[in-house]
Every structure is written in structure tokens, then in C-alpha cells.
């Protein structure tokens, strides 16, 4: 196994740019290789199969130059992987902030509005019993405004972060989404398996946006349903959306890209592919 040094902190990576260890382990040695004082690589090998002297003898100037090129390529890939990891952390931090805000709205402002609604309702009942019709009418208007504010707050909290997604997963969240979209949304085949929260949220936002894009494409009274299939294919969550050919926003594409996924066009709509682990 070959590991390439990256930076000055003793970090090593594989040829693909992923983190590598240079601890030799049982029956193996770690042989550093260099050229002109520059560390090029560390080779982990069995000294009985490949003795150090034979390894060093086999590495002439051409081989060392090739090894230096390999190290530079591995370093570039490591930087790409570092950038991808950074994007993942940014997405995860933003998602956590969204969950916190949704919870604070639910547990704080929403509960306060509910308490106010109950208080106004009791006051209205008392005014009605006392025959105070002008007061009853005023409290009716107050209740109507409070309930409207409560509905708006619930919509806002759901838009910030759908709680059902965290609690019950993608299948339940898409069924809930289908209840509120103006264009018919049909999740005809959605896996009930659970995935990492970042993967589920990316898939949900992708479908929600696709439904919104389809809404903009409605012509006259012809409404074309948006059909969704979300299935696991080996290490990918594949989401096909038919009935929407609208562009995917930069925000969704950035989120998908941060997770190592991609969005492509199909004959009937678009497809999202997200790595979801083993």
C-alpha cells in the first residue's frame, strides 16, 4: 500500500486523496521514499515478500519522478475531498440551525399563540354568557387574527424544517407534502428505509422544488401530476420526478453537490442520485 504525504502536519492520503495511515502493523514495515530531500511516499509492505533493499534498488530516477507525479495528483484529489468535506459540514451546520429554529418556533412562539387563543376563547365564552355582544364580536376578530397568525407560523416552521421528515422519514414527509401542493403530487414508490438526515432533507427539498416548478408550468386548466419514485439502488438513493422539467435551483444543486450527488435530466423529468452509504 502506498500513502502520500500532504502538507506539513504528517498527514498522508491514498492515490484517491482519501485519508491513509502509515502505521505498519503486524508483519509489515513502512518504508519512506524521497527524492532530493522531498518525501514522496510511504510504502507499507511485507519485508519478507518485498525487502527494503529490493524496493529501493527498483526505484530509479524515472520511477521516482513518476512517484512524485502520483503524489501531486493525490494532493490535488485530497484538496477536492477537503473542499467536499467542508461543504458537507456547512450543510450539516445549516440543517442543525434549521432544526433548532423550527423547534424554537414550535415550543416558543407557537405555544404562546395557542395559549393566547385559549384565553381569547374563554373570554369570548364569558362575554357571550353576559350578553356582551359588542365584546363578543371584538373577541371574534381577535381570535380570527390569532388563528391566522398561528397558521402562518406553522407554515413558516414547516418551510424552515419539516418536522415529519426527522420523525418519520422521507416517505411520510413526501405524503405530507402531497397534501399541501397545488399540483397533484403522487409519491407512487418511496422506500420506507431511513437514511442520513442530510440525504433525506436533500431529497425532500428536491421533490418540493420539482412540485413547485411544475406548478409554474400549468397551462389553462390542464394539471399534470408530479409522479415521484424514490428507491435505494445499492449505495445510492435514486429519486425520479416525472411531470416536472423545470430547472433545479442553485441552492438545491449546491446541497446535492456537497453530498456527492447529482441531478440529471430524463425523458419525463429529472433524476436525483445521492450517495447513502452501505
C-alpha positions as YAML, in Angstrom:
chain: A
units: angstrom
residues:
- id: 1
  name: UNK
  ca: [0.00, 0.00, 0.00]
- id: 2
  name: UNK
  ca: [1.25, 3.44, -0.88]
- id: 3
  name: UNK
  ca: [0.48, 6.60, 1.12]
- id: 4
  name: UNK
  ca: [1.44, 10.10, 0.00]
- id: 5
  name: UNK
  ca: [2.38, 12.95, 2.37]
- id: 6
  name: UNK
  ca: [0.17, 16.05, 2.16]
- id: 7
  name: UNK
  ca: [1.03, 19.32, 3.87]
- id: 8
  name: UNK
  ca: [3.38, 19.64, 6.81]
- id: 9
  name: UNK
  ca: [1.31, 18.05, 9.57]
- id: 10
  name: UNK
  ca: [2.23, 14.43, 8.98]
- id: 11
  name: UNK
  ca: [-0.95, 13.74, 7.06]
- id: 12
  name: UNK
  ca: [-0.99, 11.02, 4.40]
- id: 13
  name: UNK
  ca: [-3.55, 10.15, 1.73]
- id: 14
  name: UNK
  ca: [-4.20, 7.38, -0.77]
- id: 15
  name: UNK
  ca: [-3.90, 7.83, -4.52]
- id: 16
  name: UNK
  ca: [-7.62, 8.74, -4.49]
- id: 17
  name: UNK
  ca: [-6.99, 11.56, -2.00]
- id: 18
  name: UNK
  ca: [-8.59, 9.83, 0.99]
- id: 19
  name: UNK
  ca: [-7.05, 9.67, 4.44]
- id: 20
  name: UNK
  ca: [-4.43, 6.93, 4.84]
- id: 21
  name: UNK
  ca: [-2.47, 5.56, 7.78]
- id: 22
  name: UNK
  ca: [1.25, 4.82, 7.75]
- id: 23
  name: UNK
  ca: [1.21, 2.62, 10.83]
- id: 24
  name: UNK
  ca: [2.85, -0.61, 9.59]
- id: 25
  name: UNK
  ca: [1.02, -3.20, 11.73]
- id: 26
  name: UNK
  ca: [1.96, -6.85, 12.22]
- id: 27
  name: UNK
  ca: [4.23, -8.35, 9.57]
- id: 28
  name: UNK
  ca: [4.57, -5.07, 7.68]
- id: 29
  name: UNK
  ca: [7.04, -2.21, 7.56]
- id: 30
  name: UNK
  ca: [6.69, 1.39, 6.44]
- id: 31
  name: UNK
  ca: [9.40, 2.48, 4.04]
- id: 32
  name: UNK
  ca: [9.62, 6.20, 3.27]
- id: 33
  name: UNK
  ca: [10.68, 7.16, -0.24]
- id: 34
  name: UNK
  ca: [12.00, 10.52, -1.36]
- id: 35
  name: UNK
  ca: [13.92, 12.45, -3.96]
- id: 36
  name: UNK
  ca: [16.20, 15.41, -3.36]
- id: 37
  name: UNK
  ca: [15.16, 15.66, 0.27]
- id: 38
  name: UNK
  ca: [11.46, 15.72, -0.60]
- id: 39
  name: UNK
  ca: [9.26, 12.99, 0.88]
- id: 40
  name: UNK
  ca: [7.35, 11.38, -1.95]
- id: 41
  name: UNK
  ca: [5.55, 8.42, -0.43]
- id: 42
  name: UNK
  ca: [5.46, 5.80, 2.29]
- id: 43
  name: UNK
  ca: [5.17, 2.18, 1.16]
- id: 44
  name: UNK
  ca: [3.57, -0.32, 3.53]
- id: 45
  name: UNK
  ca: [4.77, -3.80, 2.64]
- id: 46
  name: UNK
  ca: [5.72, -7.24, 3.90]
- id: 47
  name: UNK
  ca: [9.55, -7.22, 4.18]
- id: 48
  name: UNK
  ca: [9.72, -10.97, 3.55]
- id: 49
  name: UNK
  ca: [7.95, -10.61, 0.20]
- id: 50
  name: UNK
  ca: [9.43, -7.24, -0.78]
- id: 51
  name: UNK
  ca: [12.63, -6.48, 1.18]
- id: 52
  name: UNK
  ca: [13.51, -2.82, 1.63]
- id: 53
  name: UNK
  ca: [16.77, -3.18, -0.31]
- id: 54
  name: UNK
  ca: [14.94, -4.56, -3.35]
- id: 55
  name: UNK
  ca: [12.35, -1.81, -3.18]
- id: 56
  name: UNK
  ca: [15.00, 0.91, -3.09]
- id: 57
  name: UNK
  ca: [17.02, -0.76, -5.85]
- id: 58
  name: UNK
  ca: [13.98, -0.91, -8.14]
- id: 59
  name: UNK
  ca: [13.29, 2.80, -7.85]
- id: 60
  name: UNK
  ca: [15.43, 4.59, -10.39]
- id: 61
  name: UNK
  ca: [15.13, 8.27, -11.37]
- id: 62
  name: UNK
  ca: [12.23, 7.60, -13.74]
- id: 63
  name: UNK
  ca: [10.27, 5.67, -11.12]
- id: 64
  name: UNK
  ca: [10.86, 8.39, -8.53]
- id: 65
  name: UNK
  ca: [9.68, 11.05, -10.99]
- id: 66
  name: UNK
  ca: [6.52, 9.05, -11.65]
- id: 67
  name: UNK
  ca: [6.03, 8.70, -7.91]
- id: 68
  name: UNK
  ca: [6.34, 12.46, -7.49]
- id: 69
  name: UNK
  ca: [3.68, 12.97, -10.15]
- id: 70
  name: UNK
  ca: [1.45, 10.49, -8.33]
- id: 71
  name: UNK
  ca: [1.95, 12.42, -5.09]
- id: 72
  name: UNK
  ca: [0.95, 15.70, -6.74]
- id: 73
  name: UNK
  ca: [-2.15, 14.07, -8.20]
- id: 74
  name: UNK
  ca: [-3.06, 12.58, -4.81]
- id: 75
  name: UNK
  ca: [-2.59, 16.00, -3.20]
- id: 76
  name: UNK
  ca: [-4.96, 17.61, -5.70]
- id: 77
  name: UNK
  ca: [-7.57, 14.94, -5.06]
- id: 78
  name: UNK
  ca: [-7.11, 15.40, -1.30]
- id: 79
  name: UNK
  ca: [-7.85, 19.11, -1.67]
- id: 80
  name: UNK
  ca: [-11.00, 18.30, -3.63]
- id: 81
  name: UNK
  ca: [-12.03, 15.87, -0.88]
- id: 82
  name: UNK
  ca: [-11.27, 18.51, 1.76]
- id: 83
  name: UNK
  ca: [-13.49, 21.00, -0.07]
- id: 84
  name: UNK
  ca: [-16.26, 18.42, -0.30]
- id: 85
  name: UNK
  ca: [-15.97, 17.67, 3.43]
- id: 86
  name: UNK
  ca: [-16.10, 21.38, 4.17]
- id: 87
  name: UNK
  ca: [-19.29, 21.74, 2.10]
- id: 88
  name: UNK
  ca: [-20.80, 18.77, 3.94]
- id: 89
  name: UNK
  ca: [-20.03, 20.40, 7.30]
- id: 90
  name: UNK
  ca: [-21.54, 23.70, 6.15]
- id: 91
  name: UNK
  ca: [-24.71, 21.91, 5.02]
- id: 92
  name: UNK
  ca: [-24.90, 19.94, 8.28]
- id: 93
  name: UNK
  ca: [-24.43, 23.10, 10.35]
- id: 94
  name: UNK
  ca: [-27.15, 24.90, 8.39]
- id: 95
  name: UNK
  ca: [-29.52, 21.95, 8.76]
- id: 96
  name: UNK
  ca: [-28.94, 21.84, 12.51]
- id: 97
  name: UNK
  ca: [-29.71, 25.56, 12.70]
- id: 98
  name: UNK
  ca: [-32.92, 24.98, 10.74]
- id: 99
  name: UNK
  ca: [-33.97, 22.18, 13.10]
- id: 100
  name: UNK
  ca: [-33.23, 24.36, 16.12]
- id: 101
  name: UNK
  ca: [-35.21, 27.27, 14.68]
- id: 102
  name: UNK
  ca: [-38.16, 25.01, 13.83]
- id: 103
  name: UNK
  ca: [-38.15, 23.59, 17.36]
- id: 104
  name: UNK
  ca: [-37.89, 27.04, 18.94]
- id: 105
  name: UNK
  ca: [-40.82, 28.29, 16.86]
- id: 106
  name: UNK
  ca: [-42.87, 25.24, 17.82]
- id: 107
  name: UNK
  ca: [-42.02, 25.26, 21.52]
- id: 108
  name: UNK
  ca: [-41.93, 29.03, 21.95]
- id: 109
  name: UNK
  ca: [-43.94, 31.34, 19.71]
- id: 110
  name: UNK
  ca: [-46.43, 28.67, 18.62]
- id: 111
  name: UNK
  ca: [-47.22, 27.62, 22.17]
- id: 112
  name: UNK
  ca: [-47.64, 31.27, 23.18]
- id: 113
  name: UNK
  ca: [-50.11, 31.84, 20.35]
- id: 114
  name: UNK
  ca: [-52.02, 28.70, 21.35]
- id: 115
  name: UNK
  ca: [-52.25, 29.94, 24.94]
- id: 116
  name: UNK
  ca: [-53.48, 33.31, 23.69]
- id: 117
  name: UNK
  ca: [-56.10, 31.58, 21.54]
- id: 118
  name: UNK
  ca: [-57.40, 29.60, 24.52]
- id: 119
  name: UNK
  ca: [-57.53, 32.77, 26.66]
- id: 120
  name: UNK
  ca: [-59.44, 34.69, 24.00]
- id: 121
  name: UNK
  ca: [-61.82, 31.77, 23.55]
- id: 122
  name: UNK
  ca: [-62.59, 31.67, 27.29]
- id: 123
  name: UNK
  ca: [-63.08, 35.44, 27.34]
- id: 124
  name: UNK
  ca: [-65.46, 35.22, 24.40]
- id: 125
  name: UNK
  ca: [-67.47, 32.48, 26.13]
- id: 126
  name: UNK
  ca: [-67.74, 34.66, 29.26]
- id: 127
  name: UNK
  ca: [-68.80, 37.68, 27.21]
- id: 128
  name: UNK
  ca: [-71.43, 35.62, 25.43]
- id: 129
  name: UNK
  ca: [-72.85, 34.40, 28.72]
- id: 130
  name: UNK
  ca: [-73.02, 38.01, 29.90]
- id: 131
  name: UNK
  ca: [-74.82, 39.16, 26.78]
- id: 132
  name: UNK
  ca: [-71.99, 41.48, 25.78]
- id: 133
  name: UNK
  ca: [-72.36, 41.15, 22.03]
- id: 134
  name: UNK
  ca: [-70.02, 44.04, 21.05]
- id: 135
  name: UNK
  ca: [-67.28, 42.40, 23.16]
- id: 136
  name: UNK
  ca: [-68.04, 39.01, 21.61]
- id: 137
  name: UNK
  ca: [-67.68, 40.49, 18.12]
- id: 138
  name: UNK
  ca: [-64.36, 42.10, 19.03]
- id: 139
  name: UNK
  ca: [-63.04, 38.87, 20.53]
- id: 140
  name: UNK
  ca: [-64.16, 37.00, 17.40]
- id: 141
  name: UNK
  ca: [-61.98, 39.31, 15.32]
- id: 142
  name: UNK
  ca: [-59.11, 38.83, 17.74]
- id: 143
  name: UNK
  ca: [-59.48, 35.06, 17.57]
- id: 144
  name: UNK
  ca: [-59.58, 35.11, 13.78]
- id: 145
  name: UNK
  ca: [-56.37, 37.11, 13.64]
- id: 146
  name: UNK
  ca: [-54.65, 34.92, 16.23]
- id: 147
  name: UNK
  ca: [-55.58, 31.72, 14.39]
- id: 148
  name: UNK
  ca: [-54.37, 33.19, 11.10]
- id: 149
  name: UNK
  ca: [-51.06, 34.09, 12.74]
- id: 150
  name: UNK
  ca: [-50.84, 30.57, 14.18]
- id: 151
  name: UNK
  ca: [-51.43, 29.01, 10.75]
- id: 152
  name: UNK
  ca: [-48.81, 31.29, 9.20]
- id: 153
  name: UNK
  ca: [-46.33, 30.39, 11.92]
- id: 154
  name: UNK
  ca: [-46.94, 26.68, 11.38]
- id: 155
  name: UNK
  ca: [-46.39, 27.10, 7.64]
- id: 156
  name: UNK
  ca: [-43.20, 29.02, 8.34]
- id: 157
  name: UNK
  ca: [-41.90, 26.39, 10.75]
- id: 158
  name: UNK
  ca: [-42.67, 23.61, 8.28]
- id: 159
  name: UNK
  ca: [-40.94, 25.51, 5.49]
- id: 160
  name: UNK
  ca: [-37.85, 26.04, 7.63]
- id: 161
  name: UNK
  ca: [-37.63, 22.39, 8.50]
- id: 162
  name: UNK
  ca: [-40.32, 19.70, 8.08]
- id: 163
  name: UNK
  ca: [-40.58, 18.00, 11.48]
- id: 164
  name: UNK
  ca: [-42.24, 14.94, 9.95]
- id: 165
  name: UNK
  ca: [-39.06, 14.31, 7.96]
- id: 166
  name: UNK
  ca: [-37.00, 14.00, 11.13]
- id: 167
  name: UNK
  ca: [-39.61, 11.99, 12.98]
- id: 168
  name: UNK
  ca: [-40.88, 9.59, 10.32]
- id: 169
  name: UNK
  ca: [-38.56, 9.74, 7.30]
- id: 170
  name: UNK
  ca: [-38.77, 10.59, 3.62]
- id: 171
  name: UNK
  ca: [-41.82, 8.50, 2.70]
- id: 172
  name: UNK
  ca: [-44.00, 10.11, 5.37]
- id: 173
  name: UNK
  ca: [-42.66, 13.58, 4.58]
- id: 174
  name: UNK
  ca: [-43.50, 13.25, 0.88]
- id: 175
  name: UNK
  ca: [-47.00, 12.04, 1.69]
- id: 176
  name: UNK
  ca: [-47.42, 15.09, 3.90]
- id: 177
  name: UNK
  ca: [-46.06, 17.31, 1.15]
- id: 178
  name: UNK
  ca: [-48.60, 15.83, -1.30]
- id: 179
  name: UNK
  ca: [-51.39, 17.08, 0.98]
- id: 180
  name: UNK
  ca: [-50.40, 20.74, 0.56]
- id: 181
  name: UNK
  ca: [-49.09, 21.11, -3.01]
- id: 182
  name: UNK
  ca: [-51.40, 22.79, -5.51]
- id: 183
  name: UNK
  ca: [-50.27, 20.48, -8.31]
- id: 184
  name: UNK
  ca: [-51.10, 16.81, -7.63]
- id: 185
  name: UNK
  ca: [-48.04, 15.11, -6.17]
- id: 186
  name: UNK
  ca: [-48.03, 11.33, -6.36]
- id: 187
  name: UNK
  ca: [-45.31, 9.52, -4.37]
- id: 188
  name: UNK
  ca: [-46.07, 6.22, -6.11]
- id: 189
  name: UNK
  ca: [-43.00, 4.34, -4.89]
- id: 190
  name: UNK
  ca: [-40.95, 5.63, -1.97]
- id: 191
  name: UNK
  ca: [-38.68, 3.47, 0.14]
- id: 192
  name: UNK
  ca: [-39.56, 3.39, 3.84]
- id: 193
  name: UNK
  ca: [-35.92, 2.90, 4.81]
- id: 194
  name: UNK
  ca: [-34.16, 5.63, 6.75]
- id: 195
  name: UNK
  ca: [-31.08, 7.49, 5.57]
- id: 196
  name: UNK
  ca: [-28.78, 10.13, 6.96]
- id: 197
  name: UNK
  ca: [-30.75, 13.27, 7.75]
- id: 198
  name: UNK
  ca: [-28.80, 15.33, 5.20]
- id: 199
  name: UNK
  ca: [-29.69, 12.82, 2.47]
- id: 200
  name: UNK
  ca: [-33.40, 12.77, 3.39]
- id: 201
  name: UNK
  ca: [-33.59, 16.56, 3.52]
- id: 202
  name: UNK
  ca: [-31.87, 16.96, 0.14]
- id: 203
  name: UNK
  ca: [-34.31, 14.51, -1.45]
- id: 204
  name: UNK
  ca: [-37.30, 16.22, 0.19]
- id: 205
  name: UNK
  ca: [-36.25, 19.71, -0.92]
- id: 206
  name: UNK
  ca: [-35.58, 18.42, -4.43]
- id: 207
  name: UNK
  ca: [-39.09, 16.96, -4.72]
- id: 208
  name: UNK
  ca: [-40.69, 20.02, -3.12]
- id: 209
  name: UNK
  ca: [-38.94, 22.26, -5.63]
- id: 210
  name: UNK
  ca: [-39.89, 19.97, -8.51]
- id: 211
  name: UNK
  ca: [-43.54, 20.20, -7.48]
- id: 212
  name: UNK
  ca: [-43.22, 23.97, -7.31]
- id: 213
  name: UNK
  ca: [-41.63, 24.11, -10.76]
- id: 214
  name: UNK
  ca: [-44.47, 22.03, -12.15]
- id: 215
  name: UNK
  ca: [-46.93, 24.46, -10.59]
- id: 216
  name: UNK
  ca: [-45.40, 27.24, -12.71]
- id: 217
  name: UNK
  ca: [-45.89, 25.16, -15.85]
- id: 218
  name: UNK
  ca: [-49.64, 24.60, -15.51]
- id: 219
  name: UNK
  ca: [-51.35, 25.70, -18.72]
- id: 220
  name: UNK
  ca: [-55.02, 26.77, -18.54]
- id: 221
  name: UNK
  ca: [-56.89, 24.07, -16.63]
- id: 222
  name: UNK
  ca: [-54.58, 21.21, -17.61]
- id: 223
  name: UNK
  ca: [-52.85, 19.98, -14.46]
- id: 224
  name: UNK
  ca: [-50.17, 17.35, -14.90]
- id: 225
  name: UNK
  ca: [-49.43, 15.30, -11.81]
- id: 226
  name: UNK
  ca: [-45.89, 15.14, -10.50]
- id: 227
  name: UNK
  ca: [-45.01, 11.47, -10.01]
- id: 228
  name: UNK
  ca: [-42.22, 10.58, -7.60]
- id: 229
  name: UNK
  ca: [-40.28, 7.37, -7.17]
- id: 230
  name: UNK
  ca: [-37.54, 7.18, -4.54]
- id: 231
  name: UNK
  ca: [-35.73, 3.87, -4.19]
- id: 232
  name: UNK
  ca: [-32.43, 2.62, -2.93]
- id: 233
  name: UNK
  ca: [-30.10, 1.22, -5.57]
- id: 234
  name: UNK
  ca: [-27.07, -0.26, -3.85]
- id: 235
  name: UNK
  ca: [-25.28, 2.74, -2.31]
- id: 236
  name: UNK
  ca: [-27.47, 5.39, -3.94]
- id: 237
  name: UNK
  ca: [-30.84, 6.91, -3.13]
- id: 238
  name: UNK
  ca: [-32.36, 7.49, -6.58]
- id: 239
  name: UNK
  ca: [-35.29, 9.90, -6.85]
- id: 240
  name: UNK
  ca: [-37.12, 10.15, -10.19]
- id: 241
  name: UNK
  ca: [-39.56, 13.00, -10.69]
- id: 242
  name: UNK
  ca: [-41.84, 12.84, -13.71]
- id: 243
  name: UNK
  ca: [-44.01, 15.73, -14.76]
- id: 244
  name: UNK
  ca: [-41.52, 18.49, -13.97]
- id: 245
  name: UNK
  ca: [-38.82, 19.65, -16.34]
- id: 246
  name: UNK
  ca: [-38.11, 22.96, -14.65]
- id: 247
  name: UNK
  ca: [-34.57, 23.99, -13.68]
- id: 248
  name: UNK
  ca: [-33.26, 22.95, -10.29]
- id: 249
  name: UNK
  ca: [-32.22, 25.91, -8.15]
- id: 250
  name: UNK
  ca: [-28.59, 26.62, -7.30]
- id: 251
  name: UNK
  ca: [-29.36, 26.09, -3.61]
- id: 252
  name: UNK
  ca: [-30.58, 22.53, -4.20]
- id: 253
  name: UNK
  ca: [-27.72, 21.79, -6.60]
- id: 254
  name: UNK
  ca: [-25.20, 23.04, -4.05]
- id: 255
  name: UNK
  ca: [-26.73, 20.84, -1.36]
- id: 256
  name: UNK
  ca: [-26.72, 17.82, -3.68]
- id: 257
  name: UNK
  ca: [-23.15, 18.51, -4.76]
- id: 258
  name: UNK
  ca: [-21.98, 18.82, -1.17]
- id: 259
  name: UNK
  ca: [-23.27, 15.31, -0.55]
- id: 260
  name: UNK
  ca: [-21.53, 13.92, -3.64]
- id: 261
  name: UNK
  ca: [-24.75, 13.54, -5.59]
- id: 262
  name: UNK
  ca: [-26.00, 14.78, -8.95]
- id: 263
  name: UNK
  ca: [-29.17, 15.83, -10.79]
- id: 264
  name: UNK
  ca: [-29.66, 14.80, -14.41]
- id: 265
  name: UNK
  ca: [-32.43, 15.21, -16.95]
- id: 266
  name: UNK
  ca: [-34.59, 12.31, -18.09]
- id: 267
  name: UNK
  ca: [-37.12, 11.87, -20.88]
- id: 268
  name: UNK
  ca: [-40.00, 12.66, -18.49]
- id: 269
  name: UNK
  ca: [-38.43, 14.89, -15.87]
- id: 270
  name: UNK
  ca: [-35.34, 14.79, -13.68]
- id: 271
  name: UNK
  ca: [-33.39, 12.29, -11.61]
- id: 272
  name: UNK
  ca: [-31.56, 12.81, -8.33]
- id: 273
  name: UNK
  ca: [-28.82, 10.41, -7.24]
- id: 274
  name: UNK
  ca: [-27.47, 10.71, -3.70]
- id: 275
  name: UNK
  ca: [-24.82, 8.51, -2.06]
- id: 276
  name: UNK
  ca: [-26.44, 6.97, 1.01]
- id: 277
  name: UNK
  ca: [-23.74, 4.63, 2.36]
- id: 278
  name: UNK
  ca: [-23.60, 0.88, 2.53]
...
